[in-house]
PDB file of C-alpha atoms in Angstrom:
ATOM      1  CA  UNK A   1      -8.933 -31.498   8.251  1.00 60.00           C
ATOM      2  CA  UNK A   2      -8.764 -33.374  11.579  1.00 80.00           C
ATOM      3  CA  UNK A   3      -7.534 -36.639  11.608  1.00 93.00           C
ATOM      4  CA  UNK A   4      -6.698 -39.105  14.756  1.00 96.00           C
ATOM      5  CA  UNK A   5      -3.489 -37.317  15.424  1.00 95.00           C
ATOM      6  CA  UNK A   6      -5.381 -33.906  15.946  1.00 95.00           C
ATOM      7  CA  UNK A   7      -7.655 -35.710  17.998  1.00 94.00           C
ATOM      8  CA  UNK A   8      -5.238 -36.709  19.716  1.00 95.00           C
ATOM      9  CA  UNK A   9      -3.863 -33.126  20.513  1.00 95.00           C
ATOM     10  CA  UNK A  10      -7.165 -32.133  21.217  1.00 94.00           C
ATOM     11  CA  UNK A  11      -7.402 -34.548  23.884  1.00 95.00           C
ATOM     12  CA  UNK A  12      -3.949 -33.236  25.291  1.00 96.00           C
ATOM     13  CA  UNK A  13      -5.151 -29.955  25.393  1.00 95.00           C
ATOM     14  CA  UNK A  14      -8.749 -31.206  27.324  1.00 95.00           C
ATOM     15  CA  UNK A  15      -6.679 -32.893  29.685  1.00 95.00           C
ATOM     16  CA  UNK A  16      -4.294 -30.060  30.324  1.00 94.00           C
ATOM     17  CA  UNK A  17      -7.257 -27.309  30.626  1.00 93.00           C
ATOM     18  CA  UNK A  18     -10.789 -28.469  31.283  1.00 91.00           C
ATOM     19  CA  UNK A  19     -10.563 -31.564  32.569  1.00 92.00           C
ATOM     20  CA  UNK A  20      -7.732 -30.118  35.319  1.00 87.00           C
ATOM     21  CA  UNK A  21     -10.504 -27.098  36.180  1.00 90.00           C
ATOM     22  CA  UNK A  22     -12.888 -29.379  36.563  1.00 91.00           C
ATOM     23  CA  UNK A  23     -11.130 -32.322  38.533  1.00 93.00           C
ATOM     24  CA  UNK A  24     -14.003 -32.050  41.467  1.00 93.00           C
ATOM     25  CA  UNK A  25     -16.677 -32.224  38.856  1.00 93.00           C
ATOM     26  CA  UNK A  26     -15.040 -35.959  37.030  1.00 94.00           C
ATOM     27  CA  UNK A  27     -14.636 -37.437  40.372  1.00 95.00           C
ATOM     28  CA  UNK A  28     -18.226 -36.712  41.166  1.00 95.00           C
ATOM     29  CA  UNK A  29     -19.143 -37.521  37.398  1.00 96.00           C
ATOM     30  CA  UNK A  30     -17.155 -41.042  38.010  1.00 96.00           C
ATOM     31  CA  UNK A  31     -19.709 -41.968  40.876  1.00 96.00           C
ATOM     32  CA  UNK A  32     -22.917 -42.270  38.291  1.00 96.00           C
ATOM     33  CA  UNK A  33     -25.001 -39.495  36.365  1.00 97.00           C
ATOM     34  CA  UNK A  34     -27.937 -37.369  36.676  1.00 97.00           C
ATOM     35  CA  UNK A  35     -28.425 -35.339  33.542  1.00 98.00           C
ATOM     36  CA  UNK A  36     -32.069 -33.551  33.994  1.00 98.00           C
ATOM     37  CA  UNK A  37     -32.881 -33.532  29.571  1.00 98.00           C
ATOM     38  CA  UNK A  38     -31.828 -36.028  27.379  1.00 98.00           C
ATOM     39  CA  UNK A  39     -31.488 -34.593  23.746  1.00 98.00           C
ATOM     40  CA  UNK A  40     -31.939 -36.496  20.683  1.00 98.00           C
ATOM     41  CA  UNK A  41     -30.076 -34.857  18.088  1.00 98.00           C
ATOM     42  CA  UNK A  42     -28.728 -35.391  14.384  1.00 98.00           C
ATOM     43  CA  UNK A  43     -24.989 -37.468  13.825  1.00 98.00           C
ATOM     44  CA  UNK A  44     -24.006 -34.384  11.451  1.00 97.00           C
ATOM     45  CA  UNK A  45     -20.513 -32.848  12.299  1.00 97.00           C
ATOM     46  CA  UNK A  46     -22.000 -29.523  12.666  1.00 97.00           C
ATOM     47  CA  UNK A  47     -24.648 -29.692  15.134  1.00 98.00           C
ATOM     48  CA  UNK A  48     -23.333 -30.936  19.014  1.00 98.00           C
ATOM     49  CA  UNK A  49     -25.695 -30.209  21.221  1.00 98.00           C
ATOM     50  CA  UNK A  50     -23.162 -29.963  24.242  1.00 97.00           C
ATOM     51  CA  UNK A  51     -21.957 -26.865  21.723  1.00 97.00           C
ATOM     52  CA  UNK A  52     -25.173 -25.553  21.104  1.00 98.00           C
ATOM     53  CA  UNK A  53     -26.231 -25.808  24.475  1.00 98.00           C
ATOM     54  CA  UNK A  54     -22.849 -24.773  26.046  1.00 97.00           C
ATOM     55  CA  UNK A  55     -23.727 -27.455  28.327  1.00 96.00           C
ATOM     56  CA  UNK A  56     -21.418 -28.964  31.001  1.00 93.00           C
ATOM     57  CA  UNK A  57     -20.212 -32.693  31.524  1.00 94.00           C
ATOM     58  CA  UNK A  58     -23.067 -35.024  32.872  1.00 96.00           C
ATOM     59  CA  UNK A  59     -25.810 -32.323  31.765  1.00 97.00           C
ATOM     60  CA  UNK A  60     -26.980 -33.922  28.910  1.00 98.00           C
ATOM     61  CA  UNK A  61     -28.312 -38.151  28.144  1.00 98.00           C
ATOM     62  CA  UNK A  62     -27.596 -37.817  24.402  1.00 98.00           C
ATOM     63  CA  UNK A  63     -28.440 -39.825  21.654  1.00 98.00           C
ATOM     64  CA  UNK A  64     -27.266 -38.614  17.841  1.00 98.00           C
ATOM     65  CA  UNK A  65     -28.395 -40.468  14.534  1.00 98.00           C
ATOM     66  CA  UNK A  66     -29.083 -39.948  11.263  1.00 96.00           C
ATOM     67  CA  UNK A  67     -31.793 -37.000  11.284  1.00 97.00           C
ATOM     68  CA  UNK A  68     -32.509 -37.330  15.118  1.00 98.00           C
ATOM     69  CA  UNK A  69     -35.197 -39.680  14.099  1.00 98.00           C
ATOM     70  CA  UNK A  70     -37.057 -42.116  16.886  1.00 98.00           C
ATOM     71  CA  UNK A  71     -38.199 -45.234  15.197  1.00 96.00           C
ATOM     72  CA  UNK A  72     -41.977 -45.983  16.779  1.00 96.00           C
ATOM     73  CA  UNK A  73     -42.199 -48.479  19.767  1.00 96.00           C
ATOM     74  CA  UNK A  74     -41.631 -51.900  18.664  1.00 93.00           C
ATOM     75  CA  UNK A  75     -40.369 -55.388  20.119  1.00 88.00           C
ATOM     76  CA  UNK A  76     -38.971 -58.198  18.818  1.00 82.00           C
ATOM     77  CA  UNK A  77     -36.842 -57.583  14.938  1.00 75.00           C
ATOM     78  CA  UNK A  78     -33.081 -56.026  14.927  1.00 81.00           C
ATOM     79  CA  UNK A  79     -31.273 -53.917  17.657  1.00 83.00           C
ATOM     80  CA  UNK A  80     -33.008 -51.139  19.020  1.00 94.00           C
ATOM     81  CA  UNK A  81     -30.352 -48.247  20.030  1.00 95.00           C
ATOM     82  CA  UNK A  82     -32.154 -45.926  20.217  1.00 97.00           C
ATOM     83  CA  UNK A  83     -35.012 -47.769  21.868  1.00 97.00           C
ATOM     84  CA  UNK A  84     -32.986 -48.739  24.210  1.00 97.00           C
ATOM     85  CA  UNK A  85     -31.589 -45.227  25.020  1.00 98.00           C
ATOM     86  CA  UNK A  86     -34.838 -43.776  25.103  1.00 98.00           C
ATOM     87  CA  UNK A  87     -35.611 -46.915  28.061  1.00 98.00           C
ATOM     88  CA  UNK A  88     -32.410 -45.834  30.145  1.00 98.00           C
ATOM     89  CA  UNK A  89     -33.079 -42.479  29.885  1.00 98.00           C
ATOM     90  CA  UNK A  90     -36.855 -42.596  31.302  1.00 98.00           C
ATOM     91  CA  UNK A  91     -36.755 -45.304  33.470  1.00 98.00           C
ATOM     92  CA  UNK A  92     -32.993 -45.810  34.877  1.00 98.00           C
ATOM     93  CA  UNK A  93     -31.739 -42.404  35.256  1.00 98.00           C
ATOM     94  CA  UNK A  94     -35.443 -41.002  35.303  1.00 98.00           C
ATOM     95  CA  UNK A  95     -34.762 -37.508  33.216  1.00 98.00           C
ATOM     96  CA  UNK A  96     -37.656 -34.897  33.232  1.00 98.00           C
ATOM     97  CA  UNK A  97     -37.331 -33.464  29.887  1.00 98.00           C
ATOM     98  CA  UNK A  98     -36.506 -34.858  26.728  1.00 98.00           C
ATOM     99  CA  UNK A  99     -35.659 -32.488  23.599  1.00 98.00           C
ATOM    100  CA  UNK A 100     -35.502 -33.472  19.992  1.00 98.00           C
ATOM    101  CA  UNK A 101     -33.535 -31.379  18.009  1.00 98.00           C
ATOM    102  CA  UNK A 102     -33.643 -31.243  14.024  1.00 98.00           C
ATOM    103  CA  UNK A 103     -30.570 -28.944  12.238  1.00 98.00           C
ATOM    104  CA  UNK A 104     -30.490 -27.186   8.528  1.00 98.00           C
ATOM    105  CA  UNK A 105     -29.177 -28.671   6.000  1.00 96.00           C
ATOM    106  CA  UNK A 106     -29.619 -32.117   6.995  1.00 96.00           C
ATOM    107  CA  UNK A 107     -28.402 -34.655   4.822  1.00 93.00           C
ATOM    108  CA  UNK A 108     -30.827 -37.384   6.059  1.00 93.00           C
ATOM    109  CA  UNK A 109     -33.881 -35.194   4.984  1.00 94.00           C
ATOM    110  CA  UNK A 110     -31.757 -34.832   1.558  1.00 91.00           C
ATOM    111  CA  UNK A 111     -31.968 -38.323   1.426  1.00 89.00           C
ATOM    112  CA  UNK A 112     -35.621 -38.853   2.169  1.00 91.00           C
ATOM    113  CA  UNK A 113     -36.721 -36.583  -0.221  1.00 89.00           C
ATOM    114  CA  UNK A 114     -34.668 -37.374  -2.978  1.00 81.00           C
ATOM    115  CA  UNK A 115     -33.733 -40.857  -1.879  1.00 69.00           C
ATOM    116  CA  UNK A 116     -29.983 -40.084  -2.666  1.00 62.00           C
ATOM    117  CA  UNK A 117     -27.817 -39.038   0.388  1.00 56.00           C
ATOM    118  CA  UNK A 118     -25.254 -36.415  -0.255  1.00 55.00           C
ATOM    119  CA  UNK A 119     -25.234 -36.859  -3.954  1.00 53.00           C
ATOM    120  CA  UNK A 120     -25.063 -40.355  -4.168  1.00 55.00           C
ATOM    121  CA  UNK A 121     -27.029 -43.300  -3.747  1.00 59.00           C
ATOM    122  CA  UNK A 122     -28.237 -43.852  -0.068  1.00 55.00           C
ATOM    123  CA  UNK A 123     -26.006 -46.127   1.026  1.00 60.00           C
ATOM    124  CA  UNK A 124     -24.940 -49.993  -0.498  1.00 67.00           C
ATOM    125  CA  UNK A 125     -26.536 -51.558   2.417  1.00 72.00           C
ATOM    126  CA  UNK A 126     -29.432 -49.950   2.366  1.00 81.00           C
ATOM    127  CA  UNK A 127     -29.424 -48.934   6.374  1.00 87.00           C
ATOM    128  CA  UNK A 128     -29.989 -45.474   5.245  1.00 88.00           C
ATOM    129  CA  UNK A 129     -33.111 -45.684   3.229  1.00 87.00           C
ATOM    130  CA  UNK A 130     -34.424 -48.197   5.797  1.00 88.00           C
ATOM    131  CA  UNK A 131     -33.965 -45.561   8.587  1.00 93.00           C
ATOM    132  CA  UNK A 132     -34.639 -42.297   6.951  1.00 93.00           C
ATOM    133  CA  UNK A 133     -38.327 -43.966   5.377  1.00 93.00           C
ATOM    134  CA  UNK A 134     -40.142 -43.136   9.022  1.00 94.00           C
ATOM    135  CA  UNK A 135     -40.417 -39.792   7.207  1.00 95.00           C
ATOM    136  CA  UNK A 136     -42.228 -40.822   3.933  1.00 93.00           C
ATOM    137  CA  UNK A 137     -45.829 -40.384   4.875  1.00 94.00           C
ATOM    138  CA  UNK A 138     -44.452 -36.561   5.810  1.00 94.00           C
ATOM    139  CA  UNK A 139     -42.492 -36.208   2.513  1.00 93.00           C
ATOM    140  CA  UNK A 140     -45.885 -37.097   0.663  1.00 92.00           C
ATOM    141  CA  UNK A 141     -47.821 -34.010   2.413  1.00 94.00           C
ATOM    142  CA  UNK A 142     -44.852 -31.997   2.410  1.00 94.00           C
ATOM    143  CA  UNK A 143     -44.313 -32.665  -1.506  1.00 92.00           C
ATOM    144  CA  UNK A 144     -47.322 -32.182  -2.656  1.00 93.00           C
ATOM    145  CA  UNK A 145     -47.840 -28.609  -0.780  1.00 92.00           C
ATOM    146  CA  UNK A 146     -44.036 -27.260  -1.215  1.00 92.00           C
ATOM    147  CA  UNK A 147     -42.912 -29.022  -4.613  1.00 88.00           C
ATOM    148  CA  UNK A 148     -39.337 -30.232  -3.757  1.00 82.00           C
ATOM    149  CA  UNK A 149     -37.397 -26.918  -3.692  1.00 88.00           C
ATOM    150  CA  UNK A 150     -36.082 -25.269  -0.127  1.00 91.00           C
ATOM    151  CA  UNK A 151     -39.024 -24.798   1.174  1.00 94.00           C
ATOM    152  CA  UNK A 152     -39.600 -28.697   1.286  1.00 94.00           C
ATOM    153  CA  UNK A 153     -36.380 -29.319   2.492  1.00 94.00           C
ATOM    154  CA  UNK A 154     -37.012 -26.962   5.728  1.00 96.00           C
ATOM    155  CA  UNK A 155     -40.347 -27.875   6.487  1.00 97.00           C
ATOM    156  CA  UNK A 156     -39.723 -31.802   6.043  1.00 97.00           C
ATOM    157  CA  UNK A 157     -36.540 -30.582   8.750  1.00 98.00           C
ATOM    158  CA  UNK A 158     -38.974 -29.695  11.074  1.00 98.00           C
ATOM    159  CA  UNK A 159     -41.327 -32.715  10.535  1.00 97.00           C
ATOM    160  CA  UNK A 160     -38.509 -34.675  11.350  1.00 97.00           C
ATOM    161  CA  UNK A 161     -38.706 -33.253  14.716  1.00 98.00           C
ATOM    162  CA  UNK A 162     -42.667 -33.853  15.255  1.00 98.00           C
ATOM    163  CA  UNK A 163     -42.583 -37.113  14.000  1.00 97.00           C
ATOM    164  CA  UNK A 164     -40.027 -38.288  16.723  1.00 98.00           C
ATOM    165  CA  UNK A 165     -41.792 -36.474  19.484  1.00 98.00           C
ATOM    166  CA  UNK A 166     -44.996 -38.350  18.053  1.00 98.00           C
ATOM    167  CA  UNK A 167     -43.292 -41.851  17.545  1.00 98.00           C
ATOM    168  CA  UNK A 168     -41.641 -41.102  21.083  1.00 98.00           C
ATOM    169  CA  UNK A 169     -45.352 -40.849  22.519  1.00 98.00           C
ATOM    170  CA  UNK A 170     -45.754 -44.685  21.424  1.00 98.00           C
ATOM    171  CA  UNK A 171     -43.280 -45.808  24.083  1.00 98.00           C
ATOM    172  CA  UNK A 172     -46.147 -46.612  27.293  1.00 98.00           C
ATOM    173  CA  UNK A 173     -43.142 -45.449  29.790  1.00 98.00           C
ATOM    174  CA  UNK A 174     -43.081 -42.678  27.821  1.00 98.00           C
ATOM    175  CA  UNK A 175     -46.868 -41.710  27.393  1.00 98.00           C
ATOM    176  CA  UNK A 176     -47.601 -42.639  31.129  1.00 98.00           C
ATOM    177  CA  UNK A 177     -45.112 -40.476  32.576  1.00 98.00           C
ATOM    178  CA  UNK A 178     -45.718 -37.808  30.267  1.00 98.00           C
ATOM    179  CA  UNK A 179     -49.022 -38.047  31.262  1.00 98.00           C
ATOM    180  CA  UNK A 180     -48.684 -38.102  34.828  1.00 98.00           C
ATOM    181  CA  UNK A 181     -46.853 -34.989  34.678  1.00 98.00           C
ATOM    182  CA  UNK A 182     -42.948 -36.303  35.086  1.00 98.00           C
ATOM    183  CA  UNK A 183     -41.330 -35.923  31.471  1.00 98.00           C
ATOM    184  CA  UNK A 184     -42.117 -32.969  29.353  1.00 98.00           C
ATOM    185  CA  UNK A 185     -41.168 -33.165  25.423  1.00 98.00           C
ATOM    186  CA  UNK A 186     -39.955 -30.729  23.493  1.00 98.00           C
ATOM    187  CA  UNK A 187     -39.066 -29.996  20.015  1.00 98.00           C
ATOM    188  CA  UNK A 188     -35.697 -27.720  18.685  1.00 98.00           C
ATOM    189  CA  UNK A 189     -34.144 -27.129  15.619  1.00 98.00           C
ATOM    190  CA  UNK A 190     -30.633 -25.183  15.218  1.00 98.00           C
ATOM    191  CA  UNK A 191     -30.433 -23.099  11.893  1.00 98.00           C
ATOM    192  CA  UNK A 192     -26.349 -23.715  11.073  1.00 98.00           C
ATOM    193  CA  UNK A 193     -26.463 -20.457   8.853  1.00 97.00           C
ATOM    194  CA  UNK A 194     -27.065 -18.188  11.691  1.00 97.00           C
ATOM    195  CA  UNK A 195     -26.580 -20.158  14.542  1.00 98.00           C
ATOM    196  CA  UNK A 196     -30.693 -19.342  15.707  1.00 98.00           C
ATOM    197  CA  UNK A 197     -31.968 -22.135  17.824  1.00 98.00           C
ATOM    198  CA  UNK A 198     -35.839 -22.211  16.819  1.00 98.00           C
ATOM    199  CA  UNK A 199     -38.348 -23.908  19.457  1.00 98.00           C
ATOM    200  CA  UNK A 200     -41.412 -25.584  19.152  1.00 98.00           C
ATOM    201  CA  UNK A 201     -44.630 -24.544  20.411  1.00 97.00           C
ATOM    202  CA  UNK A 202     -47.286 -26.421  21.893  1.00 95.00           C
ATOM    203  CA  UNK A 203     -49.173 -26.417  18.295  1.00 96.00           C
ATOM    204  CA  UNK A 204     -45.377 -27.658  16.441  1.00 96.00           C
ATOM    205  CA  UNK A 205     -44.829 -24.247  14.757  1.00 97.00           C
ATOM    206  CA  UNK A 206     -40.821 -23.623  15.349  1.00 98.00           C
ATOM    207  CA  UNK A 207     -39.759 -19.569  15.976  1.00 98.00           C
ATOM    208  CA  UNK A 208     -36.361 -18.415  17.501  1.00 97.00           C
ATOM    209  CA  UNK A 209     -35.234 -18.646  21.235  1.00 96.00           C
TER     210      UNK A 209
END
């Protein structure tokens, strides 16, 4: 298991190897960023996009949360992190692509179809019900035409996808320049099992890359 002290010798070893191959690219990186996608992606251990993606430093905007879920556009209310990140990301550093990616196995769907997370009770303060119910009108269809077996869980992980890319369409910076032809959405989900990254097509069905 990897506590701070292997973290620690982790960072040694970054220090020692990548970061002193790459000194040119972390002086550039230390002048400001221009990452071309921003990826919204699930918190879970298992699925890092920079991984996945064997992506570089400064490549990637990222933005991880429980299910790589975007909460619809709304002012006013709590703090909006990832309403915020989504603003940066569009208007600030101006990115042309933004990918959300769902993941098997995905303890936040867990939790929104069975409303416990992991086995127990979603949470004491009740953050993680509160966040993962932008999927119930999907667990309703998905329920009622898959039962509450595998199948469920799998197709309710790829709703979580669509209904992000749809909630993302309610930001107007969002729409507009999607609409004028700047930012391009797309929709990902990484199968942990056999490490297949699926991609959506323009009608939401998900097949292998």
């Amino acid at each position: 298991m990897t506590d701070f002290t292997d973290l620690i010798a982790g960072y040694q070893r970054f220090r020692r190897e990548d970061w002193g191959h790459q000194r040119a690219r972390w002086a550039e990186l230390a002048d400001g960023q221009s990452p071309k996608v921003m990826v919204i992606a699930c918190s879970d251990s298992r699925v890092d996009p920079t991984q996945i993606f064997d992506a570089s430093p400064g490549e990637i905007f990222m933005v991880r949360n429980i299910a790589n879920l975007v909460p619809p556009y709304e002012r006013g209310g709590g703090r909006h992190g990832v309403s915020a990140a989504i603003e940066f990301a569009v208007t600030q550093l101006e990115v042309p692509e933004i990918v959300v990616m769902g993941h098997e196995s995905c303890g936040g769907v867990g939790a929104a179809l069975t409303e416990r997370f992991d086995g127990a009770a979603p949470g004491e303060g009740g953050f993680i019900a509160h966040w993962v119910d932008m999927l119930d009108d999907a667990r309703g269809r998905i329920v009622a035409e898959h039962g509450d077996g595998p199948a469920a869980v799998r197709a309710l992980e790829h709703e979580t996808v669509r209904v992000s890319l749809a909630n993302l369409r309610t930001f107007p910076f969002v729409a507009e320049r999607e609409a004028a032809g700047k930012l391009t959405l797309r929709g990902a989900y990484f199968a942990i099992r056999d490490g297949v990254l699926h991609v959506m097509d323009e009608v939401g069905a998900f097949s292998p890359a």
